[in-house]
CSV table of C-alpha atoms and ligand atoms in Angstrom, one decimal:
chain,number,residue,atom,x,y,z
V,1,UNK,CA,-59.8,-45.3,80.1
V,2,UNK,CA,-56.3,-44.8,78.5
V,3,UNK,CA,-53.1,-45.3,80.3
V,4,UNK,CA,-50.0,-43.1,79.6
V,5,UNK,CA,-46.9,-44.5,78.7
V,6,UNK,CA,-44.2,-45.0,81.2
V,7,UNK,CA,-42.2,-42.5,79.5
V,8,UNK,CA,-44.7,-40.0,80.0
V,9,UNK,CA,-45.2,-40.8,83.6
V,10,UNK,CA,-41.4,-40.8,84.2
V,11,UNK,CA,-40.2,-38.6,87.0
V,12,UNK,CA,-36.6,-37.8,87.1
V,13,UNK,CA,-36.0,-38.0,91.0
V,14,UNK,CA,-38.1,-41.3,91.4
V,15,UNK,CA,-36.6,-43.3,93.8
V,16,UNK,CA,-34.9,-46.3,92.0
V,17,UNK,CA,-35.9,-50.0,92.5
V,18,UNK,CA,-34.0,-51.8,95.2
V,19,UNK,CA,-31.7,-54.1,93.2
V,20,UNK,CA,-29.1,-56.4,94.9
V,21,UNK,CA,-25.5,-55.4,94.2
V,22,UNK,CA,-23.9,-57.4,91.2
V,23,UNK,CA,-22.3,-60.6,92.5
V,24,UNK,CA,-19.8,-60.5,89.8
V,25,UNK,CA,-16.9,-59.1,91.8
V,26,UNK,CA,-13.1,-59.3,90.3
V,27,UNK,CA,-13.1,-59.4,87.7
V,28,UNK,CA,-16.1,-56.9,87.2
V,29,UNK,CA,-18.5,-56.6,84.2
V,30,UNK,CA,-16.0,-53.8,82.7
V,31,UNK,CA,-13.3,-56.5,82.6
V,32,UNK,CA,-15.3,-59.2,81.2
V,33,UNK,CA,-16.6,-57.2,78.3
V,34,UNK,CA,-14.8,-55.8,75.4
V,35,UNK,CA,-14.3,-51.9,76.0
V,36,UNK,CA,-16.1,-50.9,73.0
V,37,UNK,CA,-19.2,-52.7,73.9
V,38,UNK,CA,-19.7,-50.9,77.2
V,39,UNK,CA,-22.0,-47.7,77.5
V,40,UNK,CA,-20.8,-44.2,78.2
V,41,UNK,CA,-24.2,-43.1,79.3
V,42,UNK,CA,-26.9,-44.8,81.1
V,43,UNK,CA,-29.7,-46.1,78.8
V,44,UNK,CA,-32.7,-43.5,78.5
V,45,UNK,CA,-35.4,-45.7,80.5
V,46,UNK,CA,-38.3,-44.3,82.1
V,47,UNK,CA,-38.0,-43.5,86.0
V,48,UNK,CA,-40.6,-44.8,88.2
V,49,UNK,CA,-40.7,-46.1,91.7
V,50,UNK,CA,-41.6,-49.9,92.4
V,51,UNK,CA,-45.4,-49.1,93.3
V,52,UNK,CA,-45.8,-46.9,90.4
V,53,UNK,CA,-44.3,-49.6,88.1
V,54,UNK,CA,-46.7,-52.1,89.4
V,55,UNK,CA,-49.7,-49.8,89.1
V,56,UNK,CA,-49.0,-49.0,85.5
V,57,UNK,CA,-49.0,-52.4,84.4
V,58,UNK,CA,-51.8,-53.3,86.5
V,59,UNK,CA,-53.8,-50.6,85.0
V,60,UNK,CA,-52.6,-51.6,81.4
V,61,UNK,CA,-53.7,-55.5,82.0
V,62,UNK,CA,-57.0,-54.2,83.2
V,63,UNK,CA,-57.6,-52.8,79.6
V,64,UNK,CA,-57.0,-56.0,78.1
V,65,UNK,CA,-59.5,-58.8,77.1
V,66,UNK,CA,-58.7,-62.2,78.4
V,67,UNK,CA,-59.8,-66.0,78.8
V,68,UNK,CA,-59.6,-65.4,82.3
V,69,UNK,CA,-62.2,-62.7,82.4
V,70,UNK,CA,-64.7,-63.6,79.6
V,71,UNK,CA,-65.8,-65.9,76.7
V,72,UNK,CA,-63.4,-66.2,73.9
V,73,UNK,CA,-65.3,-67.9,71.1
V,74,UNK,CA,-62.3,-67.6,68.4
V,75,UNK,CA,-62.7,-70.4,65.7
V,76,UNK,CA,-59.8,-72.3,64.6
V,77,UNK,CA,-58.1,-71.0,67.8
V,78,UNK,CA,-59.7,-73.2,70.6
V,79,UNK,CA,-59.5,-70.5,73.5
V,80,UNK,CA,-60.3,-73.0,76.0
V,81,UNK,CA,-59.8,-72.5,80.0
V,82,UNK,CA,-56.2,-72.8,81.1
V,83,UNK,CA,-56.4,-74.8,84.3
V,84,UNK,CA,-54.5,-73.2,87.3
V,85,UNK,CA,-53.2,-76.8,88.4
V,86,UNK,CA,-51.2,-76.6,85.3
V,87,UNK,CA,-49.5,-73.3,86.5
V,88,UNK,CA,-48.9,-75.1,89.8
V,89,UNK,CA,-47.1,-78.1,88.3
V,90,UNK,CA,-45.0,-76.0,86.1
V,91,UNK,CA,-43.7,-73.9,88.9
V,92,UNK,CA,-42.5,-76.7,91.0
V,93,UNK,CA,-38.9,-76.2,91.6
V,94,UNK,CA,-37.8,-79.4,90.0
V,95,UNK,CA,-39.3,-78.3,86.7
V,96,UNK,CA,-39.1,-74.4,87.0
V,97,UNK,CA,-35.5,-74.2,88.2
V,98,UNK,CA,-33.6,-76.7,86.2
V,99,UNK,CA,-31.0,-75.7,83.6
V,100,UNK,CA,-31.1,-77.2,79.9
V,101,UNK,CA,-27.1,-77.8,80.2
V,102,UNK,CA,-27.8,-80.0,83.5
V,103,UNK,CA,-26.5,-83.5,83.6
V,104,UNK,CA,-29.0,-85.8,82.6
V,105,UNK,CA,-28.6,-87.7,85.7
V,106,UNK,CA,-29.9,-85.0,87.6
V,107,UNK,CA,-33.1,-84.1,85.5
V,108,UNK,CA,-34.7,-87.7,85.0
V,109,UNK,CA,-37.7,-86.2,86.2
V,110,UNK,CA,-38.0,-83.8,83.4
V,111,UNK,CA,-36.9,-86.4,80.9
V,112,UNK,CA,-39.4,-88.8,82.1
V,113,UNK,CA,-42.4,-86.0,81.7
V,114,UNK,CA,-41.0,-85.4,78.1
V,115,UNK,CA,-41.2,-89.2,77.3
V,116,UNK,CA,-44.5,-89.8,78.9
V,117,UNK,CA,-45.7,-86.8,77.2
V,118,UNK,CA,-44.6,-88.1,74.0
V,119,UNK,CA,-46.4,-91.5,74.7
V,120,UNK,CA,-49.7,-89.9,75.5
V,121,UNK,CA,-49.7,-87.7,72.3
V,122,UNK,CA,-48.6,-90.7,70.4
V,123,UNK,CA,-51.8,-92.5,71.6
V,124,UNK,CA,-54.1,-89.3,71.1
V,125,UNK,CA,-53.2,-89.4,67.2
V,126,UNK,CA,-52.1,-92.8,66.5
V,127,UNK,CA,-48.5,-92.5,65.7
V,128,UNK,CA,-45.3,-93.9,66.3
V,129,UNK,CA,-42.8,-91.3,67.4
V,130,UNK,CA,-43.4,-87.6,68.4
V,131,UNK,CA,-40.9,-84.5,68.6
V,132,UNK,CA,-41.7,-82.0,71.3
V,133,UNK,CA,-39.2,-79.4,70.0
V,134,UNK,CA,-41.4,-77.1,67.8
V,135,UNK,CA,-42.5,-73.8,69.2
V,136,UNK,CA,-45.8,-73.3,67.6
V,137,UNK,CA,-48.2,-75.0,65.2
V,138,UNK,CA,-46.8,-73.4,62.1
V,139,UNK,CA,-43.4,-74.2,63.3
V,140,UNK,CA,-44.6,-78.0,63.5
V,141,UNK,CA,-46.0,-77.8,59.9
V,142,UNK,CA,-42.4,-76.5,58.8
V,143,UNK,CA,-40.8,-79.3,60.7
V,144,UNK,CA,-42.9,-81.9,59.4
V,145,UNK,CA,-42.5,-80.8,55.7
V,146,UNK,CA,-38.8,-81.0,56.1
V,147,UNK,CA,-39.0,-84.4,57.4
V,148,UNK,CA,-41.3,-85.3,54.4
V,149,UNK,CA,-38.6,-83.7,52.1
V,150,UNK,CA,-35.7,-85.5,53.7
V,151,UNK,CA,-37.9,-88.8,53.2
V,152,UNK,CA,-38.5,-88.3,49.6
V,153,UNK,CA,-34.7,-87.3,48.9
V,154,UNK,CA,-33.5,-90.3,50.9
V,155,UNK,CA,-35.3,-92.3,48.2
V,156,UNK,CA,-33.5,-90.3,45.6
V,157,UNK,CA,-37.1,-88.6,44.6
V,158,UNK,CA,-37.1,-84.8,44.5
V,159,UNK,CA,-40.6,-83.7,44.7
V,160,UNK,CA,-41.4,-80.2,44.6
V,161,UNK,CA,-45.2,-79.6,45.1
V,162,UNK,CA,-47.5,-79.6,48.2
V,163,UNK,CA,-51.2,-79.6,47.8
V,164,UNK,CA,-53.4,-77.3,50.2
V,165,UNK,CA,-57.0,-77.3,49.9
V,166,UNK,CA,-58.6,-73.6,49.6
V,167,UNK,CA,-60.1,-73.8,53.1
V,168,UNK,CA,-56.7,-74.3,54.8
V,169,UNK,CA,-55.2,-72.4,57.4
V,170,UNK,CA,-52.9,-69.8,55.9
V,171,UNK,CA,-49.9,-71.3,57.9
V,172,UNK,CA,-50.3,-74.4,55.6
V,173,UNK,CA,-49.3,-72.8,52.2
V,174,UNK,CA,-46.8,-70.5,54.3
V,175,UNK,CA,-45.1,-73.4,55.8
V,176,UNK,CA,-44.9,-75.3,52.6
V,177,UNK,CA,-43.4,-72.2,50.7
V,178,UNK,CA,-40.7,-71.9,53.3
V,179,UNK,CA,-40.0,-75.3,53.0
V,180,UNK,CA,-39.1,-74.7,49.4
V,181,UNK,CA,-42.1,-76.4,47.9
V,182,UNK,CA,-44.6,-75.1,45.3
V,183,UNK,CA,-47.9,-74.7,46.5
V,184,UNK,CA,-50.9,-76.1,44.5
V,185,UNK,CA,-54.4,-75.3,45.9
V,186,UNK,CA,-57.0,-78.0,46.0
V,187,UNK,CA,-60.8,-76.8,45.4
V,188,UNK,CA,-63.7,-77.3,48.0
V,189,UNK,CA,-66.8,-78.7,46.6
V,190,UNK,CA,-70.3,-77.2,47.5
V,191,UNK,CA,-70.5,-79.2,50.7
V,192,UNK,CA,-67.4,-77.4,52.0
V,193,UNK,CA,-65.5,-80.7,51.6
V,194,UNK,CA,-62.3,-81.2,49.5
V,195,UNK,CA,-63.3,-82.1,46.0
V,196,UNK,CA,-62.0,-85.4,45.0
V,197,UNK,CA,-62.2,-84.9,41.2
V,198,UNK,CA,-59.9,-81.5,41.8
V,199,UNK,CA,-57.6,-83.4,44.0
V,200,UNK,CA,-57.0,-86.2,41.6
V,201,UNK,CA,-56.4,-83.9,38.9
V,202,UNK,CA,-53.7,-82.2,40.9
V,203,UNK,CA,-51.9,-85.1,42.4
V,204,UNK,CA,-48.9,-86.3,40.4
V,205,UNK,CA,-45.3,-87.7,40.8
V,206,UNK,CA,-44.3,-84.0,41.8
V,207,UNK,CA,-46.5,-84.3,44.7
V,208,UNK,CA,-44.7,-84.6,48.2
V,209,UNK,CA,-47.6,-84.2,50.4
V,210,UNK,CA,-51.2,-83.5,50.9
V,211,UNK,CA,-51.8,-81.0,54.0
V,212,UNK,CA,-55.1,-81.7,55.3
V,213,UNK,CA,-57.2,-80.9,58.4
V,214,UNK,CA,-59.9,-83.1,59.4
V,215,UNK,CA,-62.2,-81.9,60.9
V,216,UNK,CA,-61.5,-79.2,58.2
V,217,UNK,CA,-61.6,-75.3,59.1
V,218,UNK,CA,-65.3,-75.3,58.3
V,219,UNK,CA,-65.8,-77.4,61.3
V,220,UNK,CA,-67.0,-80.3,58.8
V,221,UNK,CA,-65.5,-83.8,58.8
V,222,UNK,CA,-64.1,-85.2,55.6
V,223,UNK,CA,-65.9,-88.3,55.3
V,224,UNK,CA,-63.9,-89.5,52.2
V,225,UNK,CA,-60.8,-89.6,54.0
V,226,UNK,CA,-59.8,-93.2,53.5
V,227,UNK,CA,-60.4,-92.6,49.7
V,228,UNK,CA,-58.1,-89.5,50.1
V,229,UNK,CA,-55.4,-91.2,51.8
V,230,UNK,CA,-55.5,-94.1,49.3
V,231,UNK,CA,-55.3,-91.6,46.4
V,232,UNK,CA,-52.4,-89.6,48.0
V,233,UNK,CA,-50.2,-92.7,48.7
V,234,UNK,CA,-50.9,-94.1,45.3
V,235,UNK,CA,-48.8,-91.4,44.0
V,236,UNK,CA,-45.9,-92.0,46.5
V,237,UNK,CA,-46.9,-88.6,48.2
V,238,UNK,CA,-47.7,-88.3,52.2
V,239,UNK,CA,-50.6,-87.1,53.9
V,240,UNK,CA,-50.0,-84.5,56.5
V,241,UNK,CA,-52.5,-83.7,59.2
V,242,UNK,CA,-52.9,-80.1,60.4
V,243,UNK,CA,-53.9,-81.1,64.0
V,244,UNK,CA,-53.6,-77.5,65.8
V,245,UNK,CA,-57.3,-78.3,66.9
V,246,UNK,CA,-58.0,-81.9,68.1
V,247,UNK,CA,-60.8,-80.7,70.1
V,248,UNK,CA,-63.3,-82.8,67.8
V,249,UNK,CA,-61.9,-86.3,68.3
V,250,UNK,CA,-59.6,-87.0,71.3
V,251,UNK,CA,-60.5,-90.5,72.3
V,252,UNK,CA,-63.0,-91.0,69.5
V,253,UNK,CA,-60.8,-91.3,66.2
V,254,UNK,CA,-57.1,-90.9,65.3
V,255,UNK,CA,-55.3,-89.1,62.2
V,256,UNK,CA,-52.7,-92.2,62.1
V,257,UNK,CA,-55.7,-94.5,61.6
V,258,UNK,CA,-57.2,-92.4,58.8
V,259,UNK,CA,-53.9,-92.8,57.0
V,260,UNK,CA,-52.1,-89.6,57.9
V,261,UNK,CA,-48.3,-89.9,57.9
V,262,UNK,CA,-47.3,-87.0,60.1
V,263,UNK,CA,-49.3,-84.5,62.5
V,264,UNK,CA,-48.8,-81.4,64.6
V,265,UNK,CA,-50.6,-80.7,67.5
V,266,UNK,CA,-50.9,-77.3,69.3
V,267,UNK,CA,-50.3,-77.8,73.1
V,268,UNK,CA,-51.6,-74.0,73.4
V,269,UNK,CA,-55.2,-75.0,71.9
V,270,UNK,CA,-56.3,-78.6,72.6
V,271,UNK,CA,-54.1,-79.2,75.7
V,272,UNK,CA,-54.8,-75.9,77.5
V,273,UNK,CA,-51.4,-74.4,77.7
V,274,UNK,CA,-51.8,-70.4,77.6
V,275,UNK,CA,-52.2,-68.7,74.3
V,276,UNK,CA,-50.7,-65.8,72.2
V,277,UNK,CA,-50.0,-62.9,74.5
V,278,UNK,CA,-50.3,-65.5,77.5
V,279,UNK,CA,-47.0,-67.4,76.7
V,280,UNK,CA,-44.8,-69.4,74.3
V,281,UNK,CA,-46.8,-72.2,72.3
V,282,UNK,CA,-45.7,-75.7,71.6
V,283,UNK,CA,-46.5,-77.5,68.4
V,284,UNK,CA,-45.2,-81.0,68.6
V,285,UNK,CA,-45.0,-83.1,65.7
V,286,UNK,CA,-46.1,-86.9,65.5
V,287,UNK,CA,-44.8,-89.2,62.5
V,288,UNK,CA,-45.3,-92.8,61.3
V,289,UNK,CA,-42.4,-95.1,61.5
V,290,UNK,CA,-41.3,-94.4,58.1
V,291,UNK,CA,-40.5,-90.6,58.8
V,292,UNK,CA,-38.9,-91.5,62.5
V,293,UNK,CA,-35.3,-91.6,61.3
V,294,UNK,CA,-35.5,-87.8,60.1
V,295,UNK,CA,-37.2,-86.6,63.4
V,296,UNK,CA,-35.2,-83.6,64.9
V,297,UNK,CA,-32.4,-84.2,67.5
V,298,UNK,CA,-32.3,-85.1,70.3
V,299,UNK,CA,-35.1,-87.5,70.9
V,300,UNK,CA,-35.8,-88.7,74.4
V,301,UNK,CA,-35.1,-92.4,75.1
V,302,UNK,CA,-35.6,-94.7,77.8
V,303,UNK,CA,-33.5,-97.9,78.3
V,304,UNK,CA,-33.5,-99.8,81.5
V,305,UNK,CA,-35.6,-97.5,83.3
V,306,UNK,CA,-33.2,-94.7,82.6
V,307,UNK,CA,-33.8,-91.6,80.4
V,308,UNK,CA,-31.4,-90.1,78.0
V,309,UNK,CA,-31.3,-87.6,75.1
V,310,UNK,CA,-30.2,-89.4,71.9
V,311,UNK,CA,-27.9,-87.1,69.7
V,312,UNK,CA,-26.8,-90.0,67.5
V,313,UNK,CA,-29.3,-89.9,64.8
V,314,UNK,CA,-27.6,-89.7,61.3
V,315,UNK,CA,-30.7,-89.1,58.9
V,316,UNK,CA,-32.2,-86.5,61.4
V,317,UNK,CA,-33.3,-83.1,59.8
V,318,UNK,CA,-31.2,-81.5,63.0
V,319,UNK,CA,-32.4,-79.4,65.6
V,320,UNK,CA,-35.2,-77.1,65.1
V,321,UNK,CA,-35.5,-75.1,68.3
V,322,UNK,CA,-32.8,-74.4,71.0
V,323,UNK,CA,-32.6,-77.1,73.6
V,324,UNK,CA,-35.7,-79.1,73.9
V,325,UNK,CA,-38.6,-77.1,73.1
V,326,UNK,CA,-40.8,-74.8,75.4
V,327,UNK,CA,-40.4,-77.2,78.5
V,328,UNK,CA,-42.8,-75.3,80.6
V,329,UNK,CA,-45.5,-75.8,78.2
V,330,UNK,CA,-44.7,-79.4,78.1
V,331,UNK,CA,-45.4,-79.6,82.0
V,332,UNK,CA,-48.7,-77.8,81.7
V,333,UNK,CA,-49.8,-80.1,78.7
V,334,UNK,CA,-48.9,-83.2,80.4
V,335,UNK,CA,-50.6,-82.0,83.6
V,336,UNK,CA,-53.8,-81.6,81.7
V,337,UNK,CA,-53.6,-85.0,80.1
V,338,UNK,CA,-53.1,-86.5,83.3
V,339,UNK,CA,-55.7,-84.9,85.2
V,340,UNK,CA,-58.4,-85.6,82.4
V,341,UNK,CA,-57.3,-89.0,81.6
V,342,UNK,CA,-58.5,-90.9,78.7
V,343,UNK,CA,-62.0,-90.7,79.4
V,344,UNK,CA,-61.9,-87.2,80.3
V,345,UNK,CA,-60.3,-86.3,76.8
V,346,UNK,CA,-62.8,-88.3,75.2
V,347,UNK,CA,-65.5,-86.3,77.3
V,348,UNK,CA,-63.9,-83.1,76.4
V,349,UNK,CA,-64.3,-83.6,72.8
V,350,UNK,CA,-67.9,-84.9,73.1
V,351,UNK,CA,-68.7,-81.7,75.1
V,352,UNK,CA,-66.9,-79.4,72.5
V,353,UNK,CA,-68.8,-80.7,69.6
V,354,UNK,CA,-72.1,-80.8,71.5
V,355,UNK,CA,-71.6,-76.8,72.4
V,356,UNK,CA,-70.8,-76.2,69.0
V,357,UNK,CA,-73.8,-77.8,67.8
V,358,UNK,CA,-76.0,-76.1,70.5
V,359,UNK,CA,-74.5,-72.5,69.7
V,360,UNK,CA,-74.7,-73.3,65.8
V,361,UNK,CA,-78.6,-74.1,66.1
V,362,UNK,CA,-79.0,-70.9,68.2
V,363,UNK,CA,-77.0,-68.8,66.0
V,364,UNK,CA,-78.6,-70.1,62.8
V,365,UNK,CA,-81.8,-68.4,64.0
V,366,UNK,CA,-80.1,-64.9,63.0
V,367,UNK,CA,-77.2,-65.8,60.8
V,368,UNK,CA,-77.0,-67.7,57.6
V,369,UNK,CA,-75.3,-71.0,58.0
V,370,UNK,CA,-73.8,-71.8,54.5
V,371,UNK,CA,-73.2,-75.4,55.2
V,372,UNK,CA,-75.2,-78.3,56.2
V,373,UNK,CA,-74.9,-79.6,59.9
V,374,UNK,CA,-74.0,-81.1,62.1
V,375,UNK,CA,-70.5,-79.6,62.9
V,376,UNK,CA,-67.8,-80.7,64.8
V,377,UNK,CA,-66.1,-78.6,67.1
V,378,UNK,CA,-66.7,-75.3,65.4
V,379,UNK,CA,-69.0,-73.7,62.9
V,380,UNK,CA,-68.9,-70.9,60.5
V,381,UNK,CA,-71.7,-68.7,59.8
V,382,UNK,CA,-72.1,-66.0,57.0
V,383,UNK,CA,-73.1,-62.3,57.7
V,384,UNK,CA,-74.3,-62.2,54.1
V,385,UNK,CA,-77.9,-61.9,54.9
V,386,UNK,CA,-77.2,-58.5,56.5
V,387,UNK,CA,-75.3,-57.0,53.5
V,388,UNK,CA,-78.4,-55.2,52.1
V,389,UNK,CA,-78.3,-53.3,55.5
V,390,UNK,CA,-74.9,-52.4,54.9
V,391,UNK,CA,-73.8,-54.4,57.6
V,392,UNK,CA,-70.6,-56.7,57.6
V,393,UNK,CA,-69.0,-59.7,59.8
V,394,UNK,CA,-66.5,-56.8,60.9
V,395,UNK,CA,-69.7,-55.0,62.5
V,396,UNK,CA,-70.8,-57.9,64.3
V,397,UNK,CA,-67.3,-58.6,65.4
V,398,UNK,CA,-66.9,-55.2,66.9
V,399,UNK,CA,-70.6,-55.0,68.5
V,400,UNK,CA,-69.9,-58.2,70.3
V,401,UNK,CA,-66.7,-56.5,71.9
V,402,UNK,CA,-69.2,-53.7,73.4
V,403,UNK,CA,-71.4,-56.8,75.0
V,404,UNK,CA,-68.3,-58.2,76.8
V,405,UNK,CA,-67.6,-60.9,74.1
V,406,UNK,CA,-64.6,-61.4,72.4
V,407,UNK,CA,-64.9,-61.4,68.5
V,408,UNK,CA,-65.2,-64.6,66.8
V,409,UNK,CA,-62.7,-65.3,63.8
V,410,UNK,CA,-63.9,-63.4,60.9
V,411,UNK,CA,-63.2,-63.5,57.1
V,412,UNK,CA,-61.7,-67.1,57.5
V,413,UNK,CA,-61.9,-69.5,56.1
V,414,UNK,CA,-61.6,-67.7,52.7
V,415,UNK,CA,-64.1,-69.7,51.0
V,416,UNK,CA,-67.2,-68.2,52.9
V,417,UNK,CA,-68.0,-64.7,52.2
V,418,UNK,CA,-68.4,-62.5,55.5
V,419,UNK,CA,-67.6,-65.6,57.5
V,420,UNK,CA,-68.1,-65.6,61.2
V,421,UNK,CA,-66.1,-68.5,62.7
V,422,UNK,CA,-67.0,-69.9,66.2
V,423,UNK,CA,-65.8,-72.4,68.4
V,424,UNK,CA,-67.2,-72.5,72.0
V,425,UNK,CA,-65.0,-75.0,73.4
V,426,UNK,CA,-66.1,-77.7,76.1
V,427,UNK,CA,-65.2,-75.4,79.0
V,428,UNK,CA,-68.0,-73.0,78.5
V,429,UNK,CA,-71.4,-73.3,80.3
V,430,UNK,CA,-74.8,-73.5,78.6
V,431,UNK,CA,-75.5,-70.1,80.2
V,432,UNK,CA,-72.6,-68.4,78.7
V,433,UNK,CA,-73.6,-69.9,74.9
V,434,UNK,CA,-77.0,-68.8,75.6
V,435,UNK,CA,-75.9,-65.2,76.4
V,436,UNK,CA,-73.7,-65.4,73.5
V,437,UNK,CA,-76.6,-66.3,71.2
V,438,UNK,CA,-78.9,-63.6,72.8
V,439,UNK,CA,-76.0,-60.8,71.9
V,440,UNK,CA,-76.0,-62.1,68.3
V,441,UNK,CA,-79.8,-61.6,68.3
V,442,UNK,CA,-79.7,-58.2,69.6
V,443,UNK,CA,-77.1,-57.2,67.2
V,444,UNK,CA,-78.7,-58.8,64.2
V,445,UNK,CA,-81.9,-56.8,65.2
V,446,UNK,CA,-79.7,-53.6,65.7
V,447,UNK,CA,-78.5,-54.2,62.0
V,448,UNK,CA,-81.9,-54.2,60.8
V,449,UNK,CA,-83.3,-51.3,62.9
V,450,UNK,CA,-80.3,-48.8,62.9
V,451,UNK,CA,-77.1,-49.9,61.1
V,452,UNK,CA,-75.3,-46.8,61.8
V,453,UNK,CA,-75.3,-47.5,65.4
V,454,UNK,CA,-73.3,-50.6,64.7
V,455,UNK,CA,-70.9,-48.7,62.5
V,456,UNK,CA,-70.0,-46.8,65.5
V,457,UNK,CA,-69.4,-49.6,67.9
V,458,UNK,CA,-67.4,-50.2,70.0
V,459,UNK,CA,-68.2,-47.4,72.4
V,460,UNK,CA,-67.3,-49.0,75.7
V,461,UNK,CA,-63.7,-49.9,75.1
V,462,UNK,CA,-60.4,-47.8,75.5
V,463,UNK,CA,-60.3,-47.8,71.6
V,464,UNK,CA,-63.3,-47.7,69.1
V,465,UNK,CA,-62.9,-48.1,65.4
V,466,UNK,CA,-59.5,-48.0,64.1
V,467,UNK,CA,-59.0,-46.2,60.5
V,468,UNK,CA,-57.9,-49.1,59.0
V,469,UNK,CA,-57.9,-47.6,55.5
V,470,UNK,CA,-55.9,-44.8,56.4
V,471,UNK,CA,-53.4,-47.1,58.3
V,472,UNK,CA,-53.1,-49.1,55.1
V,473,UNK,CA,-52.3,-46.1,52.9
V,474,UNK,CA,-49.8,-44.8,55.5
V,475,UNK,CA,-48.0,-48.1,55.6
V,476,UNK,CA,-48.0,-48.3,51.7
V,477,UNK,CA,-46.8,-44.6,51.3
V,478,UNK,CA,-44.1,-45.4,53.9
V,479,UNK,CA,-43.1,-48.5,51.7
V,480,UNK,CA,-42.8,-46.5,48.9
V,481,UNK,CA,-40.8,-43.9,50.6
V,482,UNK,CA,-43.2,-41.2,50.3
V,483,UNK,CA,-44.2,-40.9,54.1
V,484,UNK,CA,-42.5,-40.8,57.4
V,485,UNK,CA,-42.5,-44.0,59.6
V,486,UNK,CA,-45.9,-45.1,60.9
V,487,UNK,CA,-45.5,-44.1,64.4
V,488,UNK,CA,-45.2,-47.3,66.4
V,489,UNK,CA,-43.0,-46.3,69.4
V,490,UNK,CA,-42.4,-43.3,71.8
V,491,UNK,CA,-39.7,-41.0,70.8
V,492,UNK,CA,-38.6,-38.1,73.1
V,493,UNK,CA,-39.9,-34.8,71.9
V,494,UNK,CA,-36.6,-33.2,70.0
V,495,UNK,CA,-36.7,-30.0,72.4
V,496,UNK,CA,-36.6,-32.3,75.7
V,497,UNK,CA,-33.1,-33.1,77.0
V,498,UNK,CA,-32.5,-37.1,77.6
K,501,PLP,C1,-53.7,-72.0,64.8
K,501,PLP,C2,-53.7,-72.9,63.7
K,501,PLP,C3,-52.3,-73.1,63.1
K,501,PLP,C4,-51.3,-72.4,63.3
K,501,PLP,O1,-50.6,-72.5,64.6
K,501,PLP,P1,-49.8,-71.5,65.4
K,501,PLP,O2,-49.4,-72.2,66.7
K,501,PLP,O3,-50.6,-70.3,65.6
K,501,PLP,O4,-48.5,-71.5,64.6
K,501,PLP,C5,-52.5,-73.9,61.8
K,501,PLP,N1,-53.5,-74.6,61.5
K,501,PLP,C6,-54.8,-74.6,62.2
K,501,PLP,C7,-56.0,-75.1,61.5
K,501,PLP,C8,-54.9,-73.5,63.3
K,501,PLP,O5,-56.1,-73.2,63.8
């Protein structure tokens, strides 16, 4: 079930791939590059024929788990189906074949797409303007916090703190810290929602912003959001919305209407562009009018039916990404939005919430549900009820892998012990949800009858249980200088010639 490395498969006499001759003639590469930068020996690369390379990578790909093969119930990550129509649109030569330095007049269609995507996203979240530049959710958070910082500074107000609830995604405090803010944690109440009393005690004239997700990472709607917004604004601070997952409310309610001043959206979650290893992300940020002057440069503007990039924005925080963002992702997201239409997006959210509540009910027969339902687009269960059998959330996650399901998010959010966070999304059928619930039932029964068997799973994958303790020890020893490097890459055996 494993595949050797290409270095191990390498044959010194394998025929080289047929590449066209370099079309750089006089002056040749040797004349263009400084002599010191030129290689004296060819690089030490593996040598395989074209079909051998293709088979090697195909075999590797078949070892991987992917959304195109199985259910991926990763809570907080919205792993929904990536429609193939998006790929066809992104591959159109007018999108795929253009260059960022091209004349604006020759890329009017691409600029129009960006402009229209901005309109669509603004309408979904209820803001005045959107920048499409940030390359991921965390990057969007950071971009928005820089704008909020610039806004306060422009008023001669140097606020130093950002409030973040204890249930927040880890990127929230990280983005705040990277923007130079001091992070202050706000506690959740017993019902899993933010504690208003704790929030009030932490708000002050030092507070630049409160970062919030609604529904929060427990999949619960913050019902007191209007009071929260009022409290935050009364101190002169801004309210930031972590909109990585908009799957609960598209077409139903909008962060802008709840009082949020800035929001990021993950196109690679809600708007079906590929995720993680599937390609680059995109984390557009929407803002209300008071933050608009600080948006990254350039913005896309329309005047008299002509589209142009506006670089003359003196109060802008500057550019946050080369060129205009991950354009291919923008094409995919726009294709999805147009294909769905406003009613379709609303239906997607309603189905996502229905799926989550349906699955929550089934899984609730076997795992603890620490918070009262109904939930929104995801739910958090706890494996705490299995601890007397010596079984943990990690064991359940590993056992699911053997049953052809990807593992849900585990041990997050941190406020729930032995957390198992599930987001089924709207794109999965009832039959898939039923079989997932059956797998959980089977695993929990095994936890009670034969916990040791569970500790030994997965058995059917190329790699079973990794020794995480040994790995952590070795990394620590390496960092303290008392062990060799962890082996993370192939090295030519010293007795073998190059
Ligand atoms: C995924 C996620 C993020 C971070 O998005 P990235 O694109 O991974 O940087 C932030 N907040 C929440 C709630 C998320 O689910």
